Tab-separated table of C-alpha atoms in Angstrom:
chain	number	residue	atom	x	y	z
Y	1	MET	CA	149.265	95.565	95.295
Y	2	THR	CA	148.143	92.424	97.004
Y	3	SER	CA	149.456	91.984	100.741
Y	4	PRO	CA	151.230	88.645	101.636
Y	5	ARG	CA	148.572	88.036	104.312
Y	6	GLU	CA	145.643	88.624	101.694
Y	7	TRP	CA	147.298	86.478	98.998
Y	8	TRP	CA	147.385	83.677	101.664
Y	9	ARG	CA	143.743	84.128	102.439
Y	10	ARG	CA	143.025	83.626	98.661
Y	11	ALA	CA	145.556	80.758	98.301
Y	12	ALA	CA	143.652	78.982	101.193
Y	13	ALA	CA	140.163	79.905	99.958
Y	14	ALA	CA	141.109	78.166	96.463
Y	15	ILE	CA	142.361	74.980	98.298
Y	16	LYS	CA	139.019	74.886	99.960
Y	17	ASP	CA	136.978	74.907	96.901
Y	18	ARG	CA	139.363	72.271	94.943
Y	19	GLN	CA	139.093	70.159	98.094
Y	20	SER	CA	134.901	70.512	98.224
Y	21	LEU	CA	135.108	69.910	94.321
Y	22	TYR	CA	136.877	66.594	95.043
Y	23	LEU	CA	134.670	64.971	97.683
Y	24	THR	CA	131.866	65.714	95.130
Y	25	ARG	CA	133.591	62.799	93.009
Y	26	LEU	CA	133.215	60.460	95.956
Y	27	ILE	CA	129.604	60.957	95.646
Y	28	THR	CA	128.486	57.276	94.063
Y	29	GLY	CA	125.470	57.420	91.781
Y	30	SER	CA	122.725	60.088	91.724
Y	31	SER	CA	120.063	60.142	94.174
Y	32	ARG	CA	116.876	62.461	94.951
Y	33	PHE	CA	118.694	65.101	96.523
Y	34	ARG	CA	122.202	64.432	95.648
Y	35	ASN	CA	123.808	64.844	92.123
Y	36	PRO	CA	127.721	64.962	91.523
Y	37	GLN	CA	127.358	67.446	88.697
Y	38	LEU	CA	125.058	69.541	90.503
Y	39	GLU	CA	126.924	69.829	93.542
Y	40	ALA	CA	130.122	70.735	91.525
Y	41	ALA	CA	128.460	73.589	89.845
Y	42	VAL	CA	127.107	74.773	92.882
Y	43	ILE	CA	130.514	74.765	94.597
Y	44	ARG	CA	132.033	76.608	91.383
Y	45	ALA	CA	129.145	79.011	91.651
Y	46	THR	CA	129.606	79.938	95.004
Y	47	SER	CA	133.427	79.789	95.333
Y	48	HIS	CA	135.366	81.963	98.042
Y	49	ASP	CA	136.664	84.436	95.243
Y	50	ASP	CA	135.202	87.764	96.582
Y	51	ARG	CA	136.232	89.837	93.135
Y	52	SER	CA	134.158	87.970	90.658
Y	53	VAL	CA	131.209	85.770	90.055
Y	54	ASP	CA	131.304	82.451	87.959
Y	55	TYR	CA	128.337	83.527	85.458
Y	56	LYS	CA	128.603	80.108	83.772
Y	57	ASN	CA	127.986	77.634	86.709
Y	58	ALA	CA	125.361	80.082	87.913
Y	59	ALA	CA	123.533	79.682	84.458
Y	60	ARG	CA	124.014	75.899	84.785
Y	61	VAL	CA	122.467	75.893	88.266
Y	62	PHE	CA	119.159	77.981	86.993
Y	63	ALA	CA	119.191	76.039	83.977
Y	64	TRP	CA	118.856	72.865	86.407
Y	65	ALA	CA	116.392	74.610	88.677
Y	66	ARG	CA	114.240	75.186	85.544
Y	67	THR	CA	114.289	71.755	84.081
Y	68	SER	CA	111.159	70.739	86.020
Y	69	PRO	CA	109.632	71.351	89.200
Y	70	SER	CA	111.251	68.088	90.577
Y	71	PHE	CA	114.629	69.371	90.340
Y	72	LEU	CA	113.843	72.295	92.528
Y	73	LEU	CA	114.445	70.788	95.780
Y	74	PRO	CA	117.344	68.880	94.979
Y	75	VAL	CA	119.054	72.563	93.942
Y	76	MET	CA	117.884	74.040	97.073
Y	77	TRP	CA	119.433	71.141	98.865
Y	78	ALA	CA	122.824	71.506	96.999
Y	79	LEU	CA	122.903	75.205	97.935
Y	80	ALA	CA	121.826	74.642	101.516
Y	81	ARG	CA	124.815	72.122	102.261
Y	82	ARG	CA	126.947	74.939	100.787
Y	83	ALA	CA	125.606	77.542	102.632
Y	84	ALA	CA	125.065	76.128	106.040
Y	85	ARG	CA	128.601	75.002	106.423
Y	86	THR	CA	130.635	77.977	105.066
Y	87	ARG	CA	131.841	81.136	107.470
Y	88	SER	CA	132.878	83.130	104.471
Y	89	TRP	CA	130.730	86.027	103.584
Y	90	PRO	CA	131.488	85.600	99.771
Y	91	VAL	CA	130.446	81.836	99.798
Y	92	ALA	CA	127.217	82.759	101.659
Y	93	LEU	CA	126.155	86.152	99.731
Y	94	LYS	CA	126.980	84.191	96.412
Y	95	ALA	CA	124.498	81.456	97.757
Y	96	LEU	CA	121.803	83.941	98.490
Y	97	MET	CA	122.091	85.430	95.123
Y	98	LEU	CA	121.519	81.966	93.784
Y	99	VAL	CA	118.791	81.285	95.922
Y	100	HIS	CA	116.995	84.722	94.951
Y	101	GLY	CA	117.648	83.697	91.356
Y	102	ILE	CA	115.507	80.652	91.571
Y	103	LEU	CA	112.746	81.797	93.751
Y	104	MET	CA	112.344	84.686	91.261
Y	105	ARG	CA	112.129	82.049	88.461
Y	106	SER	CA	109.608	79.633	90.432
Y	107	ASP	CA	107.120	82.281	91.059
Y	108	SER	CA	105.196	81.316	88.205
Y	109	GLU	CA	105.093	77.781	89.481
Y	110	PRO	CA	101.974	76.120	91.351
Y	111	VAL	CA	101.975	76.822	95.078
Y	112	ASP	CA	102.098	73.204	95.919
Y	113	VAL	CA	105.775	73.235	94.295
Y	114	GLN	CA	107.066	75.935	95.951
Y	115	VAL	CA	109.948	75.765	98.630
Y	116	GLY	CA	108.401	76.993	101.634
Y	117	ARG	CA	110.898	78.127	104.380
Y	118	LEU	CA	114.406	77.897	103.077
Y	119	PRO	CA	116.181	74.210	104.036
Y	120	PHE	CA	119.064	76.475	105.839
Y	121	ASP	CA	119.295	79.294	108.369
Y	122	LEU	CA	121.613	82.353	108.015
Y	123	SER	CA	119.733	84.550	110.535
Y	124	GLU	CA	122.759	84.232	113.150
Y	125	PHE	CA	125.782	84.320	110.491
Y	126	LYS	CA	129.051	85.315	111.474
Y	127	ASP	CA	131.942	85.776	109.136
Y	128	ARG	CA	135.351	84.464	110.162
Y	129	SER	CA	137.261	85.341	106.949
Y	130	SER	CA	137.871	88.824	107.258
Y	131	SER	CA	139.479	91.367	110.112
Y	132	PRO	CA	136.946	91.692	112.970
Y	133	ALA	CA	135.720	95.215	111.771
Y	134	LYS	CA	134.791	94.116	108.189
Y	135	ALA	CA	133.478	91.100	109.515
Y	136	SER	CA	130.341	92.422	111.327
Y	137	VAL	CA	128.892	94.698	108.526
Y	138	PHE	CA	129.566	91.502	106.173
Y	139	SER	CA	127.778	89.466	108.492
Y	140	ALA	CA	125.006	91.935	109.281
Y	141	PHE	CA	124.406	92.277	105.339
Y	142	ILE	CA	124.340	88.510	105.094
Y	143	ARG	CA	121.888	88.213	107.728
Y	144	VAL	CA	119.242	90.472	106.576
Y	145	TYR	CA	119.633	89.149	103.023
Y	146	PHE	CA	118.572	85.878	104.224
Y	147	ASN	CA	115.706	87.197	106.477
Y	148	PHE	CA	114.196	88.564	103.392
Y	149	LEU	CA	114.635	85.533	101.144
Y	150	ASP	CA	113.272	83.018	103.834
Y	151	SER	CA	110.114	85.185	104.232
Y	152	ARG	CA	109.804	85.574	100.122
Y	153	SER	CA	109.763	82.016	99.999
Y	154	VAL	CA	107.254	81.624	102.722
Y	155	PHE	CA	105.111	84.382	101.173
Y	156	ALA	CA	105.508	82.485	97.647
Y	157	GLY	CA	103.767	79.576	99.052
Y	158	LEU	CA	100.631	81.322	100.127
Y	159	GLU	CA	97.344	81.555	98.402
Y	160	PHE	CA	95.273	84.543	97.732
Y	161	ASP	CA	91.804	84.733	96.214
Y	162	PRO	CA	91.949	87.625	93.837
Y	163	THR	CA	88.345	88.100	94.023
Y	164	ASP	CA	88.135	88.894	97.731
Y	165	GLU	CA	88.905	92.385	98.812
Y	166	ASP	CA	89.766	91.296	102.325
Y	167	GLN	CA	92.556	88.853	100.915
Y	168	LEU	CA	93.908	91.534	98.473
Y	169	LEU	CA	94.284	93.773	101.437
Y	170	ASP	CA	96.086	91.173	103.278
Y	171	ARG	CA	98.248	90.357	100.232
Y	172	VAL	CA	99.318	94.124	99.632
Y	173	GLN	CA	100.054	94.162	103.739
Y	174	HIS	CA	102.643	90.979	103.490
Y	175	LEU	CA	104.043	92.710	100.216
Y	176	GLN	CA	104.719	95.946	102.253
Y	177	GLY	CA	106.289	93.768	104.675
Y	178	LEU	CA	108.617	92.250	102.305
Y	179	LEU	CA	109.636	95.742	100.805
Y	180	ASP	CA	110.412	96.808	104.642
Y	181	LEU	CA	113.074	93.863	104.463
Y	182	LEU	CA	114.377	94.878	101.017
Y	183	MET	CA	115.378	98.375	102.216
Y	184	GLN	CA	116.989	96.720	104.856
Y	185	ILE	CA	119.236	95.231	102.717
Y	186	ARG	CA	122.167	97.718	102.089
Y	187	PRO	CA	125.998	98.452	103.252
Y	188	TYR	CA	126.290	98.632	107.021
Y	189	GLY	CA	129.885	100.315	107.366
Y	190	ASP	CA	132.664	101.542	105.273
Y	191	GLY	CA	134.527	99.221	102.805
Y	192	MET	CA	131.606	97.288	101.436
Y	193	GLU	CA	131.410	99.009	98.032
Y	194	VAL	CA	132.849	95.676	96.499
Y	195	GLY	CA	131.960	94.084	93.272
Y	196	LEU	CA	129.837	91.409	94.655
Y	197	VAL	CA	128.219	93.511	97.167
Y	198	LEU	CA	126.990	95.791	94.506
Y	199	GLU	CA	125.916	92.641	92.279
Y	200	ALA	CA	123.633	91.638	95.297
Y	201	MET	CA	122.508	95.193	95.359
Y	202	ASN	CA	121.514	94.821	91.582
Y	203	CYS	CA	119.436	92.065	92.368
Y	204	VAL	CA	117.586	93.647	95.130
Y	205	LEU	CA	116.614	96.611	93.250
Y	206	ILE	CA	115.100	94.241	90.673
Y	207	GLU	CA	112.954	92.530	93.250
Y	208	ILE	CA	112.027	95.911	94.499
Y	209	PHE	CA	110.556	96.943	91.176
Y	210	GLU	CA	108.508	93.576	91.183
Y	211	VAL	CA	107.438	93.973	94.754
Y	212	TYR	CA	106.395	97.814	94.566
Y	213	SER	CA	104.521	97.304	91.141
Y	214	GLN	CA	102.459	94.541	92.696
Y	215	ILE	CA	101.915	96.884	95.831
Y	216	CYS	CA	100.780	99.802	93.379
Y	217	LYS	CA	98.656	97.288	91.462
Y	218	GLY	CA	96.814	95.934	94.223
Y	219	ILE	CA	96.086	99.398	95.774
Y	220	ALA	CA	95.073	100.639	92.647
Y	221	SER	CA	92.478	97.736	92.390
Y	222	PHE	CA	91.327	98.379	95.786
Y	223	LEU	CA	90.787	101.976	95.259
Y	224	VAL	CA	88.678	101.516	91.791
Y	225	SER	CA	86.642	99.026	93.781
Y	226	VAL	CA	86.129	102.135	96.420
Y	227	PHE	CA	85.609	105.078	94.488
Y	228	GLY	CA	85.167	103.873	90.885
Y	229	SER	CA	87.093	104.484	87.720
Y	230	ASP	CA	86.333	107.953	87.695
Y	231	HIS	CA	87.490	108.516	91.225
Y	232	HIS	CA	84.158	110.154	92.357
Y	233	THR	CA	81.608	107.497	91.876
Y	234	LYS	CA	81.478	103.814	93.555
Y	235	MET	CA	81.389	100.927	91.424
Y	236	GLU	CA	78.375	98.580	91.441
Y	237	PHE	CA	80.489	96.123	92.760
Y	238	TYR	CA	81.528	97.813	95.852
Y	239	LEU	CA	77.923	99.030	96.623
Y	240	ASN	CA	77.029	95.156	96.389
Y	241	GLU	CA	79.954	93.760	98.140
Y	242	PHE	CA	80.896	96.423	100.877
Y	243	GLY	CA	77.279	97.590	101.342
Y	244	ASN	CA	76.292	94.301	102.394
Y	245	LEU	CA	78.979	93.642	105.028
Y	246	SER	CA	78.555	93.812	108.867
Y	247	PRO	CA	79.859	96.941	110.376
Y	248	GLU	CA	82.440	95.099	111.942
Y	249	ALA	CA	83.875	93.765	108.380
Y	250	LYS	CA	83.291	97.215	107.092
Y	251	ARG	CA	85.502	98.757	109.775
Y	252	ARG	CA	87.944	95.838	109.630
Y	253	ARG	CA	88.259	96.744	105.874
Y	254	GLY	CA	88.230	100.576	106.444
Y	255	ILE	CA	90.858	100.585	108.665
Y	256	VAL	CA	93.324	97.898	106.721
Y	257	GLY	CA	92.892	100.232	103.644
Y	258	VAL	CA	93.644	103.165	105.416
Y	259	MET	CA	96.533	101.758	106.637
Y	260	VAL	CA	97.991	100.265	103.770
Y	261	LEU	CA	97.640	103.846	102.190
Y	262	ARG	CA	99.413	105.281	105.259
Y	263	LYS	CA	102.225	102.705	104.853
Y	264	ALA	CA	102.508	103.026	101.128
Y	265	ILE	CA	103.112	106.837	101.779
Y	266	GLU	CA	105.685	106.300	104.048
Y	267	GLN	CA	107.586	103.663	102.128
Y	268	SER	CA	107.626	105.779	98.719
Y	269	ALA	CA	109.928	108.535	100.742
Y	270	GLN	CA	111.756	105.858	102.175
Y	271	LEU	CA	112.102	104.395	98.722
Y	272	SER	CA	113.354	107.479	97.204
Y	273	ALA	CA	116.160	107.809	99.974
Y	274	TYR	CA	117.370	104.361	99.403
Y	275	PHE	CA	117.510	104.863	95.430
Y	276	GLU	CA	119.676	107.867	96.151
Y	277	LEU	CA	121.767	105.561	98.637
Y	278	CYS	CA	122.178	103.221	95.684
Y	279	ARG	CA	123.139	105.717	92.965
Y	280	SER	CA	125.950	107.068	95.623
Y	281	LEU	CA	127.230	103.418	95.914
Y	282	GLY	CA	127.317	103.241	92.046
Y	283	VAL	CA	124.792	100.279	91.778
Y	284	MET	CA	124.211	99.930	87.905
Y	285	ASN	CA	120.587	99.544	88.010
Y	286	ALA	CA	120.192	102.723	90.048
Y	287	ALA	CA	121.179	104.755	87.358
Y	288	GLU	CA	118.134	103.929	85.405
Y	289	LEU	CA	115.518	104.062	88.168
Y	290	PRO	CA	112.502	106.273	87.736
Y	291	GLU	CA	110.635	108.629	90.015
Y	292	VAL	CA	108.733	107.131	92.778
Y	293	GLU	CA	105.269	107.899	92.488
Y	294	LYS	CA	103.485	109.007	95.696
Y	295	ILE	CA	99.729	108.510	96.480
Y	296	PRO	CA	98.158	111.655	97.080
Y	297	GLU	CA	97.106	112.455	100.413
Y	298	GLU	CA	93.637	113.704	99.086
Y	299	ASP	CA	93.160	109.961	98.268
Y	300	VAL	CA	93.919	108.605	102.062
Y	301	HIS	CA	91.670	111.425	103.280
Y	302	ASP	CA	88.680	110.625	100.647
Y	303	LEU	CA	89.008	106.704	101.682
Y	304	GLU	CA	88.663	107.542	105.437
Y	305	MET	CA	85.681	109.651	104.961
Y	306	LEU	CA	84.144	107.012	102.761
Y	307	LEU	CA	84.821	104.095	104.523
Y	308	LEU	CA	84.756	105.216	108.441
Y	309	GLY	CA	81.988	107.551	107.623
Y	310	GLU	CA	79.506	104.747	106.147
Y	311	ILE	CA	80.535	102.468	108.867
Y	312	GLU	CA	79.605	105.114	111.297
Y	313	GLU	CA	76.200	106.030	109.902
Y	314	GLU	CA	75.451	102.250	109.218
Y	315	GLU	CA	76.072	101.900	113.152
Y	316	ARG	CA	74.156	104.904	113.888
Y	317	ARG	CA	70.829	103.820	111.801
Y	318	GLU	CA	71.572	100.509	113.762
Y	319	TYR	CA	71.278	101.798	117.050
Y	320	GLU	CA	68.376	104.160	116.221
Y	321	ASP	CA	66.304	100.875	115.004
Y	322	SER	CA	67.464	99.013	118.246
Y	323	VAL	CA	65.886	102.208	120.272
Y	324	GLU	CA	62.835	102.036	118.053
Y	325	GLN	CA	62.293	98.365	118.629
Y	326	GLU	CA	62.788	98.804	122.350
Y	327	LEU	CA	60.324	101.878	122.173
Y	328	GLU	CA	58.052	99.751	120.726
Y	329	VAL	CA	58.122	96.886	122.988
Y	330	LEU	CA	58.068	99.482	125.915
Y	331	ASP	CA	54.811	101.070	124.500
Y	332	VAL	CA	52.463	97.762	124.897
Y	333	SER	CA	53.760	97.565	128.307
Y	334	PRO	CA	51.378	97.857	131.219
Y	335	GLU	CA	53.959	99.100	133.566
Y	336	THR	CA	55.431	101.789	130.911
Y	337	GLN	CA	51.842	102.859	130.628
Y	338	LEU	CA	51.751	103.715	134.424
Y	339	ILE	CA	55.119	105.190	134.382
Y	340	GLU	CA	53.940	107.293	131.658
Y	341	ILE	CA	50.705	108.537	133.229
Y	342	THR	CA	52.915	109.358	136.227
Y	343	VAL	CA	55.283	111.328	134.699
Y	344	GLU	CA	52.489	113.275	132.538
Y	345	GLN	CA	50.989	113.962	136.237
Y	346	THR	CA	54.209	114.883	137.404
Y	347	MET	CA	55.037	117.468	134.529
Y	348	GLU	CA	51.305	119.082	134.995
Y	349	GLU	CA	52.353	119.410	138.507
Y	350	GLU	CA	55.460	121.247	137.863
Y	351	ARG	CA	53.960	123.918	135.431
Y	352	SER	CA	51.791	124.966	137.967
Y	353	ASN	CA	54.285	125.571	140.673
Y	354	VAL	CA	56.465	128.440	141.033
Y	355	VAL	CA	60.107	127.760	141.320
Y	356	SER	CA	61.674	129.912	143.979
Y	357	LYS	CA	65.567	130.923	144.052
Y	358	GLU	CA	65.061	131.883	147.634
Y	359	TRP	CA	66.115	129.720	150.547
Y	360	VAL	CA	63.361	128.293	152.248
Y	361	ILE	CA	62.834	126.225	155.514
Y	362	PHE	CA	61.154	122.778	155.388
Y	363	GLU	CA	58.103	121.956	157.456
Y	364	GLU	CA	58.240	119.139	159.872
Y	365	GLY	CA	57.092	115.900	158.338
Y	366	CYS	CA	58.306	116.949	154.744
Y	367	LEU	CA	60.925	114.469	153.656
Y	368	GLU	CA	61.868	113.605	157.118
Y	369	SER	CA	63.523	110.646	155.842
Y	370	ASN	CA	66.286	112.473	154.130
Y	371	PHE	CA	66.580	115.962	155.590
Y	372	SER	CA	66.977	117.545	158.969
Y	373	VAL	CA	64.528	119.373	160.852
Y	374	GLY	CA	64.751	123.218	162.139
Y	375	ALA	CA	64.968	126.330	161.522
Y	376	GLU	CA	68.839	126.499	161.684
Y	377	LYS	CA	68.964	123.842	158.765
Y	378	LEU	CA	68.397	125.592	155.408
Y	379	TRP	CA	68.365	123.683	152.207
Y	380	PRO	CA	67.946	124.572	148.327
Y	381	THR	CA	64.081	123.603	147.374
Y	382	PRO	CA	64.738	120.342	145.510
Y	383	PRO	CA	64.010	120.229	142.095
Y	384	TRP	CA	60.845	118.068	140.833
Y	385	PRO	CA	59.840	116.875	144.080
Y	386	SER	CA	56.960	114.991	142.861
Y	387	LEU	CA	59.136	113.220	140.461
Y	388	ILE	CA	61.683	112.248	143.165
Y	389	ASN	CA	58.461	110.732	145.381
Y	390	ALA	CA	57.443	108.838	142.461
Y	391	SER	CA	60.537	107.217	141.514
Y	392	GLY	CA	62.363	106.860	144.505
Y	393	GLY	CA	65.580	106.167	142.388
Y	394	MET	CA	67.225	109.524	142.567
Y	395	PRO	CA	70.507	109.087	144.283
Y	396	PHE	CA	71.421	111.246	147.529
Y	397	VAL	CA	74.518	112.287	149.200
Y	398	ASN	CA	74.997	112.101	152.747
Y	399	ASN	CA	74.065	115.815	153.246
Y	400	GLY	CA	70.416	114.863	151.623
Y	401	ASN	CA	71.785	117.004	148.596
Y	402	LEU	CA	70.913	115.732	145.060
Y	403	ILE	CA	74.002	114.516	143.006
Y	404	GLU	CA	73.967	116.964	139.859
Y	405	ILE	CA	74.143	114.842	137.193
């Protein structure tokens, strides 16, 4: 049974809707962004009633948006005026559901007619139509839903070249970010199992299917370009395109590809938990959810070995080539020839010497610039004495011993 307080709250909300409808009649004529009939349909479709949705007027709003691309912005501005003024979560949620439906229907439109950023901001929405305990959880639901729709609207205006592997991976990363935002749209407390919230969750599940399918297609296209159709051989396209990239570009593509696969594995587990939550809440579309296909761990391992392994091999070859070029330059240098002759003479002298492990006493005049003289000072025989004298660049510590390198 409805309490008197609840009855008065609903009566006041109905009066607000009638007042808004009356104000639309005061609009004289139609302009580019103002149309009395459109605004009346938006007000009826976004009423304060949290028990039902006016599907008839919602269909009128969608039909208006589908009429032509020029009608898209007037519809969005009508919804923006309605959403920006309200402090009631049912009105805000219905407006967001209408925006969501319009964005999904406008995906096929060219990029230049996309909405871009939404013309209103509900990122700091606070509900004032419910008790404080309920207002906080409903406000959180509105804010995360708006954040997703705003990001989705911006993403729809981005252009990607489907033939560019780097842009393909960037697009998949953007989609994975949208999927993270989608999975944040969930009840944040008890008492949210109401029809309007479950209806919004139905819309979210439809979007999840769409976004996740695009992610899977993008990953499959990338894996085919890397491994080939038989999963064991690489395609000619990959050999021609990836093989001609610089090591920096190869490393970037390899790292991004591995990150995308790792993120997909993580999100597949999160999706399974999200679907279980939707089933427990009684979301209609959750009853027919299929199993989430997980990317095999060996695919990620194979990609790491293939991409990063080839990058390291390419860098090793480039390093060896650079060393060979430097050696060729050194071979024709007179100074290098003199050094080589000195080193060869030094090695010949060392082969004729006998190295002793016993402690010996240096005679006077032997390395007197670096060693102390006297019978009390005992030093180990320094290795390669002729080489040290020839180079003069070996480091010494304060006591005259060589630093072991």
